[in-house]
Amino acid sequence: MNNESKERQTKEEPLTRGWLYSLRKVIKHKQGLVGGILVLIIVIMAIFAPYIAPRNPYERNVPRMLEAPSGEHWFGTDMQGRDLFSQVIYGSRITLVAGLASVLISMVLGVIIGIIAGFHGGRLDLFISAVIDFLLSFPTLILALIVVSILGPGLNNAVLAVGFQGIPIFARFIRGEVMVQKEVGYVEGSFALGASKFRLVFRHILPNIIPSITVMATLELPRVILMLAGLGFIGLGAQPPVLEWGRLMVSARDYFFLAPWLINFPGVAIMISVFGFNLLGNALRDVFDPSLQ
Amino acid sequence: MTQYILKKLIVLPVLLFFISMVVFSIQVLVPGDPIEIMFFGEEPSPELVARIRAEMGLDRPVYSQFFSFLGGIFEGDLGTSYRSRQPVTVEIAARFPRTLQLAIVSIGISGVLGISMGVTAAYKKDSFFDLFSMGFALIGLSMPIFWLGMLLIDIFGVRLGWFPVFGSGTWRHLVMPAMTLGFINAAVVARISRSTMLEELRKDYIRTARAKGLIERVVLLGHALKNAFIPIITVMGLRFGNLLGSAFITETVFAWHGIGELGVMAIQARDFPVVQGVVLTVATGYVLINTGVDIIYGFLNPKIRFR
């Protein structure tokens, strides 16, 4: 009886393999569950910010400036009497959107460059690989700073800069993946049957590396969020009045001794989102792509 | 071995050449006229503008400007700061030792802390200590470095008053920025040490060593750690370069007058000769360290040399 049910299970397993199956595996992965919940909290905060935030985050109330956290102002108020809790809630939007946009830039360009290099091979690959290796010989923050110093400070430019520094990281990784997939039997078979390069890349290779791309992007996101916050903090990223967490902290620096909560709540917010994405990324990697470990 | 080192050393000048090209391209790609940035808010006479243009070589074609920029590097001339009107090399030379000092002390902290945490965690796998220290490491990886810096300022600078809050000069100024950078990097070192140690401890020679009756300390430190050291050193070498990068943020938090702080101020003020100088210095340092790590790696691990 027991044996029979086991057999049935293994037989049925392939049928249930889909995104639901993967989701279940991520949830069973303890880290993945914790990470997923944290990420979900941040996403809900971002989507429903106007409903969650008790006040308008831009509304000034100077007589009530620098108030300590209380029942009325959960996270206290800033130097102009604005409600910090509402500011932090709205800040999740900037962090998520800016982080995703940066990763998207590095991902799309990195994937295109990686596929071209890995698929085409030959001299073109040699050239692209050399450029990638060269770019990776800079510390990542320096690459971003070079772009920021050319474009000037600001959130949009910071997103471009952080997106740029990630391109070589994605490109190198995708190139390797494509080179592996290229040698797999069914791709060679399809090529032998006369499939076009376009078809090979989009119908066969790309769908097979999408899990790795997803894992990579999730693992990149926390790094990118930290870098964007760091740029905001040194005054080269988001500028007032954009409610970016790193920027909120730099504005509060002068009042730090009077009102440490102005620093600590945005700091905790950054840490929770980075921590959540780190855990989720690790879990996704274990589920989808154990070889990446 | 000689061949391996030679190969590394031949690539080095090529890399440095391309780095200087990227650094030069900053001044070409920046929108706007450098003269306008120099005389921000002032109205210089046309003769003066023409003279400075000729002095800076802005009237010449780009490639010719690049070669004089490259020549300048060899002569130790990186131009003049728009703001302080001082030679860039002088400003950087005054600040570089402080950044180096900060980087060396913090890599020391992260090495001692990270390796001892990682080795203990691997030895007592799945124990409370393992769980605790790896959770600690994951938090360290998720923490914005500037927030950790400000927390330390709050606790040790303001509340306890043990260390000065801002500035640089004495070793007491060095403690908090070095701890900030050291802690964050200790997280990475601890994770790497743990996983490489776990791998080593599983191998046959460890079982042999134990069967021979060696005491645990010798097995752990003399055998396993000795072999796990290579990947740990590599990661630490690479982190050293990144330390130079994260120093931009840490130095700004603590007003530690190193080249990171200089670079941030220069980007804000659009003082491009200084930006170029700082980027060139940091990138060159990073490449030199990586090459050094590669060569040490070759000595430590003979397999690498014959690839």
XYZ file of C-alpha atoms in Angstrom:
600
model
C 0.000 0.000 0.000
C 2.641 2.412 1.121
C 4.834 1.473 -1.783
C 2.021 1.914 -4.210
C 1.216 5.425 -3.070
C 4.874 6.341 -3.283
C 4.972 5.073 -6.818
C 1.921 7.036 -7.743
C 3.448 10.128 -6.250
C 6.580 9.898 -8.336
C 4.491 9.207 -11.395
C 2.219 12.140 -10.817
C 4.947 14.552 -9.899
C 5.791 15.747 -13.431
C 2.155 16.686 -13.969
C 2.150 19.071 -11.031
C 5.388 20.726 -12.040
C 4.482 24.249 -12.929
C 4.689 27.564 -11.221
C 2.387 26.285 -8.478
C 4.752 23.422 -7.799
C 7.690 25.838 -7.614
C 5.722 28.156 -5.353
C 5.042 25.281 -2.992
C 8.732 24.428 -2.916
C 9.691 28.034 -2.181
C 7.165 28.119 0.682
C 8.493 24.852 2.081
C 11.958 26.403 2.016
C 11.893 28.171 5.411
C 14.074 31.068 4.309
C 11.952 31.451 1.202
C 8.777 31.723 3.253
C 10.206 34.417 5.531
C 11.715 36.280 2.580
C 8.508 35.975 0.589
C 6.448 37.399 3.440
C 8.823 40.342 3.917
C 8.815 41.079 0.192
C 5.025 40.796 0.137
C 4.757 43.333 2.969
C 6.920 45.799 1.046
C 4.928 45.249 -2.158
C 1.600 45.732 -0.361
C 2.982 48.873 1.272
C 3.953 50.227 -2.141
C 0.688 49.403 -3.902
C -1.681 50.545 -1.167
C 0.435 53.417 0.181
C -2.395 56.004 -0.024
C -4.669 53.730 2.022
C -2.078 52.664 4.602
C -0.407 56.006 5.211
C -2.403 57.907 7.844
C -1.375 61.329 6.545
C -0.149 63.156 3.481
C 3.634 62.564 3.603
C 4.320 66.059 2.228
C 2.032 67.929 4.617
C 4.043 70.278 6.815
C 3.142 71.089 10.375
C 6.071 73.114 11.649
C 4.867 73.601 15.265
C 4.949 69.828 15.675
C 8.405 69.231 14.262
C 10.814 66.572 15.571
C 8.238 64.882 17.747
C 9.194 61.488 19.127
C 7.190 58.440 18.021
C 3.727 58.429 19.620
C 0.272 57.002 19.099
C -0.511 59.833 16.741
C 2.758 59.784 14.812
C 3.957 56.175 14.936
C 7.432 56.962 13.654
C 7.533 60.557 14.940
C 7.787 63.682 12.806
C 10.631 65.240 10.838
C 12.135 68.724 10.921
C 9.112 70.212 9.184
C 6.538 68.296 11.193
C 5.800 65.777 8.437
C 4.650 62.326 9.477
C 7.597 59.952 9.135
C 5.444 56.806 9.078
C 3.635 58.045 5.967
C 6.940 59.046 4.395
C 8.407 55.591 4.973
C 5.270 53.924 3.558
C 5.451 56.018 0.399
C 9.210 55.448 0.251
C 8.620 51.771 -0.478
C 7.279 52.823 -3.893
C 10.488 54.581 -4.838
C 12.668 51.755 -3.544
C 10.725 49.066 -5.380
C 10.240 50.919 -8.662
C 13.792 52.308 -8.783
C 15.279 48.955 -7.801
C 13.234 47.030 -10.340
C 13.981 49.575 -13.067
C 17.725 49.314 -12.406
C 17.658 45.531 -12.449
C 15.528 45.600 -15.598
C 18.088 47.782 -17.375
C 20.986 45.510 -16.434
C 18.937 42.412 -17.162
C 17.627 43.339 -20.616
C 20.927 44.710 -21.896
C 22.938 42.013 -20.130
C 20.775 39.249 -21.603
C 20.993 40.676 -25.118
C 24.768 41.101 -24.927
C 25.217 37.732 -23.242
C 23.154 35.922 -25.871
C 24.986 37.592 -28.731
C 28.375 36.714 -27.241
C 27.476 33.190 -26.176
C 25.545 32.251 -29.291
C 27.678 33.874 -31.925
C 31.020 32.894 -30.428
C 34.243 33.545 -32.331
C 35.878 36.946 -32.498
C 32.748 38.839 -31.529
C 32.559 36.799 -28.321
C 36.230 37.415 -27.658
C 35.694 41.153 -28.018
C 32.535 41.285 -25.890
C 34.105 39.100 -23.201
C 37.122 41.370 -23.053
C 34.900 44.426 -22.591
C 32.878 42.625 -19.901
C 36.008 41.550 -18.034
C 37.329 45.060 -18.280
C 34.152 46.599 -16.846
C 34.193 44.031 -14.045
C 37.680 45.201 -13.144
C 36.099 48.334 -11.644
C 34.493 48.201 -8.208
C 30.747 48.259 -8.969
C 30.053 51.424 -7.004
C 32.806 53.210 -8.946
C 31.169 52.249 -12.256
C 27.902 53.713 -11.002
C 29.684 56.836 -9.754
C 31.334 57.373 -13.148
C 27.908 57.393 -14.795
C 26.425 59.642 -12.099
C 29.297 62.084 -12.404
C 28.642 62.334 -16.143
C 24.839 62.559 -15.964
C 24.643 64.527 -12.721
C 22.831 63.662 -9.465
C 19.157 62.681 -9.343
C 17.003 59.595 -8.975
C 16.600 58.873 -12.695
C 20.308 59.189 -13.328
C 21.078 57.022 -10.314
C 18.761 54.335 -11.709
C 20.574 54.500 -15.062
C 23.947 54.379 -13.338
C 23.078 51.436 -11.117
C 21.494 49.694 -14.101
C 24.682 50.226 -16.077
C 26.995 48.734 -13.469
C 24.925 45.531 -13.487
C 25.097 44.964 -17.262
C 28.490 43.204 -17.287
C 27.456 41.003 -14.348
C 24.348 39.773 -16.197
C 26.101 39.562 -19.561
C 28.881 37.328 -18.244
C 26.430 35.046 -16.494
C 24.035 34.758 -19.473
C 26.913 34.173 -21.864
C 27.942 31.141 -19.837
C 24.385 29.817 -19.671
C 23.885 30.222 -23.433
C 27.122 28.420 -24.190
C 25.933 25.475 -22.098
C 22.474 25.410 -23.711
C 23.938 25.666 -27.201
C 25.611 22.284 -26.793
C 22.514 20.510 -25.480
C 21.214 17.804 -27.819
C 17.819 19.230 -28.700
C 19.260 22.603 -29.686
C 21.800 20.939 -31.941
C 19.025 18.741 -33.329
C 16.817 21.702 -34.013
C 19.740 23.421 -35.732
C 20.311 20.328 -37.850
C 16.647 20.435 -38.876
C 17.265 23.905 -40.260
C 15.797 26.109 -37.545
C 16.813 29.738 -37.904
C 19.124 31.375 -35.375
C 16.254 33.552 -34.272
C 14.104 30.507 -33.606
C 16.900 28.709 -31.788
C 17.445 31.652 -29.462
C 13.839 32.594 -28.768
C 12.129 29.208 -28.882
C 14.773 26.982 -27.359
C 17.597 28.726 -25.548
C 15.814 31.671 -23.940
C 12.955 29.691 -22.348
C 15.504 27.379 -20.790
C 17.571 30.100 -19.176
C 14.610 32.117 -17.876
C 14.704 30.417 -14.448
C 18.390 31.314 -14.067
C 17.676 34.880 -15.182
C 14.885 35.155 -12.601
C 17.099 33.866 -9.808
C 19.913 36.204 -10.816
C 17.563 39.205 -10.946
C 16.141 38.429 -7.500
C 19.644 38.143 -6.075
C 20.690 41.382 -7.759
C 17.745 43.360 -6.417
C 18.932 43.652 -2.778
C 22.390 44.753 -3.909
C 20.846 47.338 -6.195
C 18.495 48.639 -3.477
C 21.462 49.116 -1.145
C 23.433 50.904 -3.832
C 20.555 53.248 -4.707
C 20.056 54.047 -1.020
C 23.792 54.624 -0.685
C 23.782 57.022 -3.631
C 20.777 58.795 -2.105
C 22.654 59.042 1.161
C 25.776 60.664 -0.312
C 23.527 63.153 -2.102
C 24.008 61.744 -5.608
C 20.752 59.805 -5.912
C 17.212 60.918 -5.196
C 16.884 64.595 -4.262
C 14.309 66.230 -1.981
C 11.339 66.023 -1.999
C 11.511 62.472 -3.430
C 10.663 60.104 -0.575
C 13.545 57.697 -1.063
C 14.673 55.984 2.151
C 18.375 56.756 1.790
C 17.548 60.362 0.975
C 15.228 60.628 4.011
C 18.156 59.553 6.172
C 20.582 62.134 4.775
C 18.034 64.906 5.317
C 17.742 63.764 8.930
C 21.483 63.652 9.521
C 21.700 67.124 11.020
C 18.978 66.289 13.554
C 20.412 62.890 14.314
C 21.199 63.535 17.978
C 17.859 65.182 18.599
C 15.764 62.724 16.670
C 17.454 59.365 16.043
C 14.137 57.844 14.921
C 14.408 59.865 11.705
C 17.424 57.732 10.809
C 16.438 54.442 12.353
C 13.006 53.860 10.827
C 14.086 54.362 7.194
C 17.189 52.307 8.032
C 15.071 49.433 9.293
C 12.859 49.743 6.207
C 15.850 49.412 3.883
C 17.201 46.499 5.873
C 13.892 44.614 5.876
C 13.444 44.922 2.130
C 17.051 43.938 1.384
C 16.874 41.075 3.884
C 13.593 39.860 2.360
C 14.903 39.879 -1.197
C 18.129 38.180 -0.073
C 16.205 35.339 1.559
C 13.782 35.016 -1.350
C 16.640 35.030 -3.849
C 18.485 32.308 -1.942
C 15.323 30.190 -1.847
C 14.615 30.669 -5.558
C 18.186 29.694 -6.302
C 17.880 26.508 -4.255
C 14.610 25.606 -5.954
C 15.311 26.531 -9.567
C 19.004 26.352 -9.988
C 20.972 24.417 -7.386
C 24.036 24.634 -9.613
C 24.362 28.350 -8.835
C 25.237 27.727 -5.193
C 54.987 29.785 -12.709
C 57.096 32.536 -14.266
C 54.928 32.287 -17.358
C 51.775 32.627 -15.279
C 53.060 35.726 -13.511
C 54.321 37.208 -16.784
C 50.908 36.718 -18.374
C 49.270 38.561 -15.491
C 51.841 41.341 -15.656
C 51.442 41.829 -19.413
C 47.664 42.250 -19.097
C 48.165 44.854 -16.379
C 49.356 47.829 -18.493
C 46.660 47.086 -21.094
C 43.999 47.219 -18.383
C 45.459 50.427 -16.980
C 45.482 51.980 -20.464
C 41.777 51.254 -20.934
C 40.996 52.471 -17.423
C 42.653 55.792 -18.217
C 40.587 55.918 -21.413
C 37.345 55.475 -19.455
C 38.460 58.077 -16.936
C 39.348 60.490 -19.744
C 35.956 59.927 -21.364
C 34.289 61.482 -18.299
C 35.478 64.928 -19.392
C 34.380 64.366 -22.983
C 30.931 62.959 -22.157
C 29.980 65.540 -19.557
C 27.385 67.863 -21.036
C 28.212 71.552 -20.871
C 31.346 73.604 -21.151
C 34.065 73.009 -18.539
C 34.896 76.726 -18.605
C 31.344 77.511 -17.523
C 31.646 75.033 -14.653
C 34.952 76.587 -13.623
C 33.569 80.101 -13.585
C 30.199 79.173 -12.204
C 28.274 82.398 -11.725
C 31.123 84.615 -12.919
C 31.564 86.370 -16.265
C 35.152 85.831 -17.436
C 36.453 87.973 -20.272
C 36.624 86.295 -23.699
C 40.437 86.630 -23.732
C 40.709 84.779 -20.425
C 38.372 82.045 -21.676
C 40.437 81.658 -24.845
C 43.660 81.491 -22.838
C 42.362 78.828 -20.436
C 40.913 76.895 -23.356
C 44.340 76.822 -24.991
C 46.056 75.969 -21.690
C 43.706 73.070 -21.055
C 43.957 71.980 -24.662
C 40.213 72.218 -25.196
C 40.768 73.705 -28.644
C 42.541 70.571 -29.831
C 40.920 67.368 -31.191
C 39.811 64.713 -28.692
C 42.513 62.131 -29.427
C 45.207 64.747 -28.956
C 43.622 65.720 -25.633
C 43.631 62.062 -24.629
C 47.326 61.657 -25.323
C 48.223 64.723 -23.318
C 45.983 63.385 -20.515
C 47.843 60.071 -20.710
C 51.188 61.871 -20.790
C 50.077 63.863 -17.757
C 49.433 60.667 -15.811
C 53.010 59.531 -16.396
C 54.326 62.902 -15.276
C 52.107 62.818 -12.187
C 49.942 65.639 -13.508
C 46.201 65.044 -13.316
C 45.183 68.631 -13.909
C 44.017 71.309 -11.514
C 40.942 71.264 -9.328
C 38.275 73.707 -10.540
C 37.374 74.532 -6.971
C 40.517 74.651 -4.888
C 42.752 75.525 -7.907
C 45.257 73.048 -6.475
C 46.918 70.261 -8.455
C 44.726 67.129 -8.255
C 47.720 64.931 -7.429
C 48.454 67.040 -4.351
C 44.892 66.707 -3.066
C 44.837 62.967 -3.653
C 48.301 62.369 -2.211
C 47.237 64.169 0.972
C 44.161 61.983 1.393
C 45.096 58.599 -0.034
C 47.045 57.350 3.018
C 43.940 57.844 5.183
C 41.779 55.757 2.850
C 44.457 53.076 2.733
C 44.750 53.087 6.524
C 40.991 52.732 6.882
C 40.869 49.923 4.311
C 43.735 47.938 5.875
C 42.419 48.167 9.434
C 38.884 47.245 8.394
C 40.016 44.300 6.272
C 41.937 43.141 9.351
C 38.820 43.390 11.501
C 36.692 41.581 8.934
C 39.328 38.869 8.524
C 39.728 38.076 12.208
C 36.034 38.348 12.974
C 34.778 36.670 9.796
C 37.196 33.742 9.746
C 36.793 32.907 13.432
C 33.014 33.132 13.133
C 32.897 31.082 9.932
C 35.281 28.376 11.175
C 33.436 27.977 14.470
C 30.088 27.896 12.693
C 31.322 25.191 10.307
C 32.821 23.132 13.137
C 29.614 23.314 15.132
C 27.303 23.012 12.160
C 23.582 23.369 12.954
C 24.350 24.391 16.515
C 22.900 27.504 18.082
C 26.144 29.354 17.394
C 25.978 28.392 13.717
C 22.413 29.603 13.366
C 23.113 32.769 15.310
C 26.282 33.752 13.476
C 24.855 33.024 10.026
C 21.724 35.021 10.862
C 24.033 37.771 12.017
C 25.946 37.563 8.734
C 22.766 37.744 6.675
C 21.683 40.824 8.610
C 25.136 42.318 8.045
C 24.706 41.771 4.300
C 21.304 43.463 4.359
C 22.259 46.488 6.398
C 22.932 49.783 4.659
C 26.500 50.610 5.615
C 25.692 54.245 6.340
C 22.997 53.248 8.803
C 25.375 50.959 10.693
C 27.837 53.837 10.779
C 25.264 56.197 12.238
C 24.144 53.622 14.818
C 27.753 53.295 15.973
C 28.024 57.078 16.117
C 24.865 57.179 18.228
C 25.952 54.455 20.652
C 29.727 54.854 21.013
C 30.081 58.482 20.017
C 27.114 60.231 21.560
C 25.741 58.053 24.346
C 28.977 56.509 25.641
C 31.305 59.229 24.392
C 34.154 56.767 23.824
C 35.182 57.912 20.383
C 35.055 61.196 18.468
C 32.038 61.355 16.189
C 33.459 62.998 13.064
C 36.759 63.757 11.431
C 40.097 62.040 11.030
C 43.543 62.266 12.530
C 44.055 60.061 15.555
C 43.517 56.322 15.968
C 40.443 57.131 18.042
C 38.889 58.680 14.931
C 39.693 55.509 13.046
C 37.862 53.082 15.362
C 34.273 53.652 14.281
C 34.688 53.903 10.481
C 36.958 50.850 10.572
C 34.429 48.901 12.645
C 31.631 49.884 10.255
C 33.480 48.698 7.164
C 34.905 45.731 9.061
C 31.546 44.427 10.300
C 29.858 44.623 6.919
C 32.704 42.756 5.264
C 33.003 40.266 8.117
C 29.557 39.039 7.073
C 30.863 38.070 3.638
C 34.058 36.537 4.994
C 32.120 34.525 7.602
C 29.823 33.010 4.990
C 32.677 32.074 2.674
C 34.786 30.689 5.539
C 31.905 28.556 6.737
C 31.109 27.029 3.353
C 34.744 26.308 2.410
C 35.447 24.870 5.847
C 32.393 22.625 5.591
C 33.686 21.351 2.269
C 37.144 20.646 3.689
C 35.856 18.960 6.842
C 33.996 16.425 4.703
C 37.156 15.245 2.950
C 39.004 12.000 3.562
C 42.239 13.458 4.863
C 40.352 14.949 7.802
C 39.053 11.516 8.724
C 42.611 10.187 8.410
C 43.946 12.956 10.627
C 41.338 12.206 13.251
C 41.996 8.458 12.982
C 45.663 9.130 13.601
C 44.589 10.572 16.912
C 45.481 14.211 16.260
C 43.824 16.637 18.632
C 40.861 18.532 17.199
C 42.617 21.899 17.265
C 45.343 20.606 14.952
C 42.824 18.917 12.657
C 40.735 22.048 12.454
C 43.364 24.760 12.203
C 46.421 22.907 10.921
C 44.670 20.791 8.318
C 41.235 22.062 7.329
C 41.748 25.806 7.692
C 45.111 25.634 5.940
C 43.380 24.301 2.842
C 40.304 26.468 3.145
C 42.531 29.520 3.289
C 42.957 29.905 -0.481
C 39.323 30.705 -1.353
C 39.006 32.814 1.797
C 42.064 34.884 0.878
C 40.758 35.327 -2.670
C 37.420 36.625 -1.477
C 39.129 38.916 1.000
C 41.414 40.256 -1.685
C 38.439 41.046 -3.862
C 36.630 42.612 -0.912
C 39.631 44.842 -0.349
C 38.995 46.445 -3.714
C 35.321 46.832 -2.918
C 36.299 48.376 0.397
C 37.919 51.148 -1.583
C 34.511 51.569 -3.242
C 32.347 51.451 -0.112
C 34.797 53.849 1.492
C 33.010 56.556 -0.547
C 29.935 56.125 1.637
C 31.655 55.344 4.955
C 34.041 58.267 4.646
C 31.109 60.578 3.962
C 29.276 59.355 7.083
C 32.258 59.908 9.384
C 33.744 62.898 7.556
C 36.901 60.820 7.319
C 39.036 62.922 5.014
C 40.048 60.228 2.549
C 39.755 60.119 -1.232
C 36.212 58.708 -1.067
C 34.924 61.822 0.632
C 36.952 63.898 -1.821
C 35.357 62.046 -4.736
C 31.811 62.528 -3.458
C 32.383 66.243 -2.880
C 33.947 66.579 -6.329
C 31.011 64.883 -8.062
C 28.581 67.171 -6.242
C 30.613 70.253 -7.193
C 31.143 68.996 -10.778
C 34.882 69.340 -10.206
C 35.808 66.912 -12.954
C 39.610 66.848 -12.774
C 39.291 65.705 -9.156
C 36.591 63.148 -10.057
C 38.906 61.762 -12.729
C 41.831 61.632 -10.353
C 39.864 59.818 -7.668
C 38.342 57.294 -10.082
C 41.739 56.659 -11.653
C 43.342 56.096 -8.248
C 40.652 53.754 -6.949
C 40.350 51.746 -10.177
C 44.127 51.407 -10.452
C 44.335 50.297 -6.837
C 41.604 47.740 -7.438
C 43.295 46.295 -10.531
C 46.692 46.145 -8.808
C 45.196 44.325 -5.827
C 43.355 41.857 -8.062
C 46.541 41.112 -9.976
C 48.371 40.670 -6.686
C 45.680 38.292 -5.439
C 45.871 36.316 -8.694
C 49.617 35.923 -8.339
C 49.417 34.886 -4.671
C 46.684 32.469 -5.693
C 49.074 30.987 -8.245
C 51.671 30.407 -5.533
C 49.173 28.872 -3.136
C 47.376 26.700 -5.636
C 49.678 25.037 -8.196
C 46.711 23.729 -10.221
C 45.861 27.240 -11.379
C 49.249 27.916 -12.957
C 48.930 25.277 -15.647
C 45.572 26.291 -17.036
